[in-house]
mmCIF file with all atom_site columns, C-alpha atoms in Angstrom:
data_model
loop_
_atom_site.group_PDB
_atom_site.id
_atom_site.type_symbol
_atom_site.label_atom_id
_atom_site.label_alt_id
_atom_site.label_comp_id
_atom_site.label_asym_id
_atom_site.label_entity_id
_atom_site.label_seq_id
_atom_site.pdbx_PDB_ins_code
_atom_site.Cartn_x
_atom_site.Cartn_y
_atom_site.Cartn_z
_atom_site.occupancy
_atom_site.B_iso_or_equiv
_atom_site.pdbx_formal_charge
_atom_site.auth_seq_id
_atom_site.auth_comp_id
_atom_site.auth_asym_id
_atom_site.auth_atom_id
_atom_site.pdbx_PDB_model_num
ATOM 1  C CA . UNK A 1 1  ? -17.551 62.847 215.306 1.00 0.00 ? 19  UNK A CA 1
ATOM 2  C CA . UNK A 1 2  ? -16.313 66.580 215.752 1.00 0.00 ? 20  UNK A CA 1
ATOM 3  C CA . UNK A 1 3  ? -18.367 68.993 217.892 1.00 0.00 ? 21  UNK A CA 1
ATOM 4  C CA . UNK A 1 4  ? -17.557 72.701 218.173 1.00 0.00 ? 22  UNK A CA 1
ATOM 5  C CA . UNK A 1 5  ? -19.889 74.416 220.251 1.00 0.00 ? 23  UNK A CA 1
ATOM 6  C CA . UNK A 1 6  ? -19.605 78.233 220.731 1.00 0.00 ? 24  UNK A CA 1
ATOM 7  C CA . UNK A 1 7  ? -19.504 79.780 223.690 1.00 0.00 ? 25  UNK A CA 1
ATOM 8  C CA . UNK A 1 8  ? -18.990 83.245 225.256 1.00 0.00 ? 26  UNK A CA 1
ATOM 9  C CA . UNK A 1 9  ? -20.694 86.816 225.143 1.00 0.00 ? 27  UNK A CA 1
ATOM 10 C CA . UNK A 1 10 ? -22.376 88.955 228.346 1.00 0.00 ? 28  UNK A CA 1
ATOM 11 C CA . UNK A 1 11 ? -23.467 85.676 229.648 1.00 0.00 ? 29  UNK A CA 1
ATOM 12 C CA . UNK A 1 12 ? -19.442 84.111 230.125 1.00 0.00 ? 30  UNK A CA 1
ATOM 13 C CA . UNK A 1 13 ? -19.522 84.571 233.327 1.00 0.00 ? 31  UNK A CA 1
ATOM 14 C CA . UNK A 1 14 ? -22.410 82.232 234.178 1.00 0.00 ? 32  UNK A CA 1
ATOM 15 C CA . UNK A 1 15 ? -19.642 79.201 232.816 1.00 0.00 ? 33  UNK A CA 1
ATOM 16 C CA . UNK A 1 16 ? -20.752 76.268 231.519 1.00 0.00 ? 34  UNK A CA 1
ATOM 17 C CA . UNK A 1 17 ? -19.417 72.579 231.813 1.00 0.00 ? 35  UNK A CA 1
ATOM 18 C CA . UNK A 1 18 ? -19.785 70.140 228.863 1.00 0.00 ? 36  UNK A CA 1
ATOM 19 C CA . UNK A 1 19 ? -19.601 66.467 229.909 1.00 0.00 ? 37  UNK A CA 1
ATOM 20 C CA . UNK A 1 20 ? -19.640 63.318 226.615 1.00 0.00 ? 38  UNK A CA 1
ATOM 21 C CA . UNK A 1 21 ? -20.583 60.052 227.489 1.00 0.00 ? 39  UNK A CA 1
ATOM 22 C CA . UNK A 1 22 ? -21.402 57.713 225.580 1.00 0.00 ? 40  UNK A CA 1
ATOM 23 C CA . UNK A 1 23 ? -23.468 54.416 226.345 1.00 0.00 ? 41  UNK A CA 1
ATOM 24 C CA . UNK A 1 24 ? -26.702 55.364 228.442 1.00 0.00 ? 42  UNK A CA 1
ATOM 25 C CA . UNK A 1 25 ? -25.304 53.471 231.437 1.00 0.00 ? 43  UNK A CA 1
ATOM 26 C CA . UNK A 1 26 ? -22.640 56.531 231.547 1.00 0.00 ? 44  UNK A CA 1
ATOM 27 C CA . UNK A 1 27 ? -25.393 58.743 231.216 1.00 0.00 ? 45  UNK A CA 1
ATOM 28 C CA . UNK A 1 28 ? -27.200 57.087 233.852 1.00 0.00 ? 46  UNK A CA 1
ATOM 29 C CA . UNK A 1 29 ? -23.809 57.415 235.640 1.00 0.00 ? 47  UNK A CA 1
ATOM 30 C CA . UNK A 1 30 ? -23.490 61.212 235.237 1.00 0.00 ? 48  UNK A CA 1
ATOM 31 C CA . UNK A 1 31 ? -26.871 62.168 236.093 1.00 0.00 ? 49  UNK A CA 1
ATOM 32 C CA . UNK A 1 32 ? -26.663 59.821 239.827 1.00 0.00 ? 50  UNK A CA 1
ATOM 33 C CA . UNK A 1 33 ? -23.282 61.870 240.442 1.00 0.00 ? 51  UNK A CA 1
ATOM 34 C CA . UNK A 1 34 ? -24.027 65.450 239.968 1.00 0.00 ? 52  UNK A CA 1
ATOM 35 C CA . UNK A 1 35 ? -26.917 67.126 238.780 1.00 0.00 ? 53  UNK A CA 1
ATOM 36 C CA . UNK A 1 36 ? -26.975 68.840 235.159 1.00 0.00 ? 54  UNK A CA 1
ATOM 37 C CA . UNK A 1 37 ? -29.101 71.819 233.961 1.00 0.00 ? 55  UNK A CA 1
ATOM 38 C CA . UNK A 1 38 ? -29.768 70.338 230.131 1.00 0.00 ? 56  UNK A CA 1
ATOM 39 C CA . UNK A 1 39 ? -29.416 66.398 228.919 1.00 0.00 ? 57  UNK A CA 1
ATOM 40 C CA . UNK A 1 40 ? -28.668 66.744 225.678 1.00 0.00 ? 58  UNK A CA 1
ATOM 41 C CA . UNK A 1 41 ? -29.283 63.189 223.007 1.00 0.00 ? 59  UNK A CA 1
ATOM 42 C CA . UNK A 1 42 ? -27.458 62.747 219.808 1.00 0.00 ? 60  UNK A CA 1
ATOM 43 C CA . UNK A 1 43 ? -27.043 59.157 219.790 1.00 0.00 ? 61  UNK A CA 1
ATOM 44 C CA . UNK A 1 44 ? -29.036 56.538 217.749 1.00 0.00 ? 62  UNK A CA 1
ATOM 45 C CA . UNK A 1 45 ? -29.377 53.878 220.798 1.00 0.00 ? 63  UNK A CA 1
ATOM 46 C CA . UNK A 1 46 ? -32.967 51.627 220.171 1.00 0.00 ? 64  UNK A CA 1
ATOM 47 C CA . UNK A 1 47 ? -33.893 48.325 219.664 1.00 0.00 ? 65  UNK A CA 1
ATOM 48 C CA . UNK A 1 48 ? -33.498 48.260 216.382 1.00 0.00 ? 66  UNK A CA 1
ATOM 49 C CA . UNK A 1 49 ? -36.532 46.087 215.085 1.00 0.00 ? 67  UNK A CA 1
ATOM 50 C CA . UNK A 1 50 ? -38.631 45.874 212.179 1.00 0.00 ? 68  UNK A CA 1
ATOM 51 C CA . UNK A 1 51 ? -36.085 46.802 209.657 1.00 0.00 ? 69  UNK A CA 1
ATOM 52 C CA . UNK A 1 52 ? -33.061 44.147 208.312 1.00 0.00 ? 70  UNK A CA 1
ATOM 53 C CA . UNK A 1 53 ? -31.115 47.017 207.345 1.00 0.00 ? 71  UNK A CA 1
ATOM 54 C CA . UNK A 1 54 ? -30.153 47.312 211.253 1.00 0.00 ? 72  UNK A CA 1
ATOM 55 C CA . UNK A 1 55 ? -29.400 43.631 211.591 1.00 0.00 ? 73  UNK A CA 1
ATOM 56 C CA . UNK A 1 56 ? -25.602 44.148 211.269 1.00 0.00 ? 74  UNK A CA 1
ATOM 57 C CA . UNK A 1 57 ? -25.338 46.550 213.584 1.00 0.00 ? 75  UNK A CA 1
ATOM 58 C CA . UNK A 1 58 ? -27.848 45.290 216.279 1.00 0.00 ? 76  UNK A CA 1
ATOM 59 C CA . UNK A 1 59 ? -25.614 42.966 218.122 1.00 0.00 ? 77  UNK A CA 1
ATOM 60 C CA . UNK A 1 60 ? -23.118 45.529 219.175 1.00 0.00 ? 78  UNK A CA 1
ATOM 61 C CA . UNK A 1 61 ? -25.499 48.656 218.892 1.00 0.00 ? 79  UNK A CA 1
ATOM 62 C CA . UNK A 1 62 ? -29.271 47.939 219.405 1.00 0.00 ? 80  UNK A CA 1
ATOM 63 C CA . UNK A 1 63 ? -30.167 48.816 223.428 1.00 0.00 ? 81  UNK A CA 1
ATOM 64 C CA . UNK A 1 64 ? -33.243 48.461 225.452 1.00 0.00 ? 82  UNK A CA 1
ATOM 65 C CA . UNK A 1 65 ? -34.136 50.708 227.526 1.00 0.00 ? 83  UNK A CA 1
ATOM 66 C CA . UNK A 1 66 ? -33.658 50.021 231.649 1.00 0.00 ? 84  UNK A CA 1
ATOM 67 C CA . UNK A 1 67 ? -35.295 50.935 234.514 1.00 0.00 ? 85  UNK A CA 1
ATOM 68 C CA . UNK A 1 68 ? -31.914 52.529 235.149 1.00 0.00 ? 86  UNK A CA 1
ATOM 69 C CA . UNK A 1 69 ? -32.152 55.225 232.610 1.00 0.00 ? 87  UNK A CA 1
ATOM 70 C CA . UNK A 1 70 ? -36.065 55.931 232.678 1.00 0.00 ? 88  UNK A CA 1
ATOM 71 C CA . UNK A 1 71 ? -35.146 56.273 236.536 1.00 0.00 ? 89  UNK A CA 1
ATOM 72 C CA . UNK A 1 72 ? -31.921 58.767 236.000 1.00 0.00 ? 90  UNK A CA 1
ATOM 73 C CA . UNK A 1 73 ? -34.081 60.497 233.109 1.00 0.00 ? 91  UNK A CA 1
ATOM 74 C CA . UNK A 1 74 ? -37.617 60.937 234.664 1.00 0.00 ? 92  UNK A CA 1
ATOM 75 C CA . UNK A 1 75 ? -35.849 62.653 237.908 1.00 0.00 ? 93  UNK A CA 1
ATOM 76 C CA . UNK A 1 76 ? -34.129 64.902 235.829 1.00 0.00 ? 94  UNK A CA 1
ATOM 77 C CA . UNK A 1 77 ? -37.019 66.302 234.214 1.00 0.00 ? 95  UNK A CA 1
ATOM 78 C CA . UNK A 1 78 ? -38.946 66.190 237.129 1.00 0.00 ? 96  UNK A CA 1
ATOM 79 C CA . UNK A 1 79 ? -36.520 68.206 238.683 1.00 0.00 ? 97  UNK A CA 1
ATOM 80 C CA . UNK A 1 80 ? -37.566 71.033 236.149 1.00 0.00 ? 98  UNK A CA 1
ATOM 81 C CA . UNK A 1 81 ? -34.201 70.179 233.857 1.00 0.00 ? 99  UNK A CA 1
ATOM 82 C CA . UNK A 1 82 ? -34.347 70.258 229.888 1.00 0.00 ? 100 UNK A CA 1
ATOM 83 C CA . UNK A 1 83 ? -33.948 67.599 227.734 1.00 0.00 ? 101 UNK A CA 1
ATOM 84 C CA . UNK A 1 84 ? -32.850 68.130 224.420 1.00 0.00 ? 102 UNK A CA 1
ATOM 85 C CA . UNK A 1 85 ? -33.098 65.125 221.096 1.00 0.00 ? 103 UNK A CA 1
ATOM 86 C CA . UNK A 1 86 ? -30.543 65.888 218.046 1.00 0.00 ? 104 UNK A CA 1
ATOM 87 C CA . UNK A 1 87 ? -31.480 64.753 215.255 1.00 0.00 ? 105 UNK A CA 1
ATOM 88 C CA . UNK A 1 88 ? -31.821 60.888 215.132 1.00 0.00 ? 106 UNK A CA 1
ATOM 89 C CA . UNK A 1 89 ? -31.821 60.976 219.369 1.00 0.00 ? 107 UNK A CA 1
ATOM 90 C CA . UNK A 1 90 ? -35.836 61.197 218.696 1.00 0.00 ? 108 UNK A CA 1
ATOM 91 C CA . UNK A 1 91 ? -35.659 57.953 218.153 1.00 0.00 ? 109 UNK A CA 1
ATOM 92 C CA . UNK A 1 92 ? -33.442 56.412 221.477 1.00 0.00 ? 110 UNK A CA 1
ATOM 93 C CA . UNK A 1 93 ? -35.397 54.632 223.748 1.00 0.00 ? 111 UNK A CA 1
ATOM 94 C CA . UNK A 1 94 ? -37.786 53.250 221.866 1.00 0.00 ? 112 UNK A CA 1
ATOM 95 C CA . UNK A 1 95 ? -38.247 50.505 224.785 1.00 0.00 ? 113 UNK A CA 1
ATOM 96 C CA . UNK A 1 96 ? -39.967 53.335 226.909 1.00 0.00 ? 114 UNK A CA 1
ATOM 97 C CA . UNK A 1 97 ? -42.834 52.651 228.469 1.00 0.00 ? 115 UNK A CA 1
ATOM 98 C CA . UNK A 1 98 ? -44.003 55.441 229.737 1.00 0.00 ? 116 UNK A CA 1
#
């Protein structure tokens, strides 16, 4: 997947540092070593039930949510930080309970 985001204008200065990871223990990872203004989700990371039309995929793909990530996640936005889902990232974490 190719990303361009656009950056720039009056507001340059201010800088901004874009960090990919990609399994939610690297998320989980990022979060516990420095602090980050905006989380943003455009994954498709759940447990994949109810539908066969996952069942290929779920052995290598389907995830349920740890206490890890509802940890790393809940401080985050406690911490007055913004989290933002992309498209099928509504659907992540459909383990949640909470």
């Amino acid at each position: 997947m190719r990303v361009v985001i656009l950056t720039g204008g009056i507001l340059a200065a201010a800088g901004m540092e874009t960090e990919l990871v990609g399994t939610p223990a690297e998320l989980v990872s990022a979060l516990d070593r420095a602090p980050a203004d905006i989380v943003g989700v455009q994954a498709l990371r759940f447990r994949m039930l109810g539908n066969e039309k996952y069942a290929p995929y779920r052995a290598e793909w389907a995830y349920e949510t740890g206490p890890e990530l509802v940890r790393a996640l809940d401080a985050h936005a406690g911490a007055g930080c913004g989290i933002v889902s992309l498209h099928t990232g509504c659907i992540c974490f459909d383990g949640w309970q909470g």
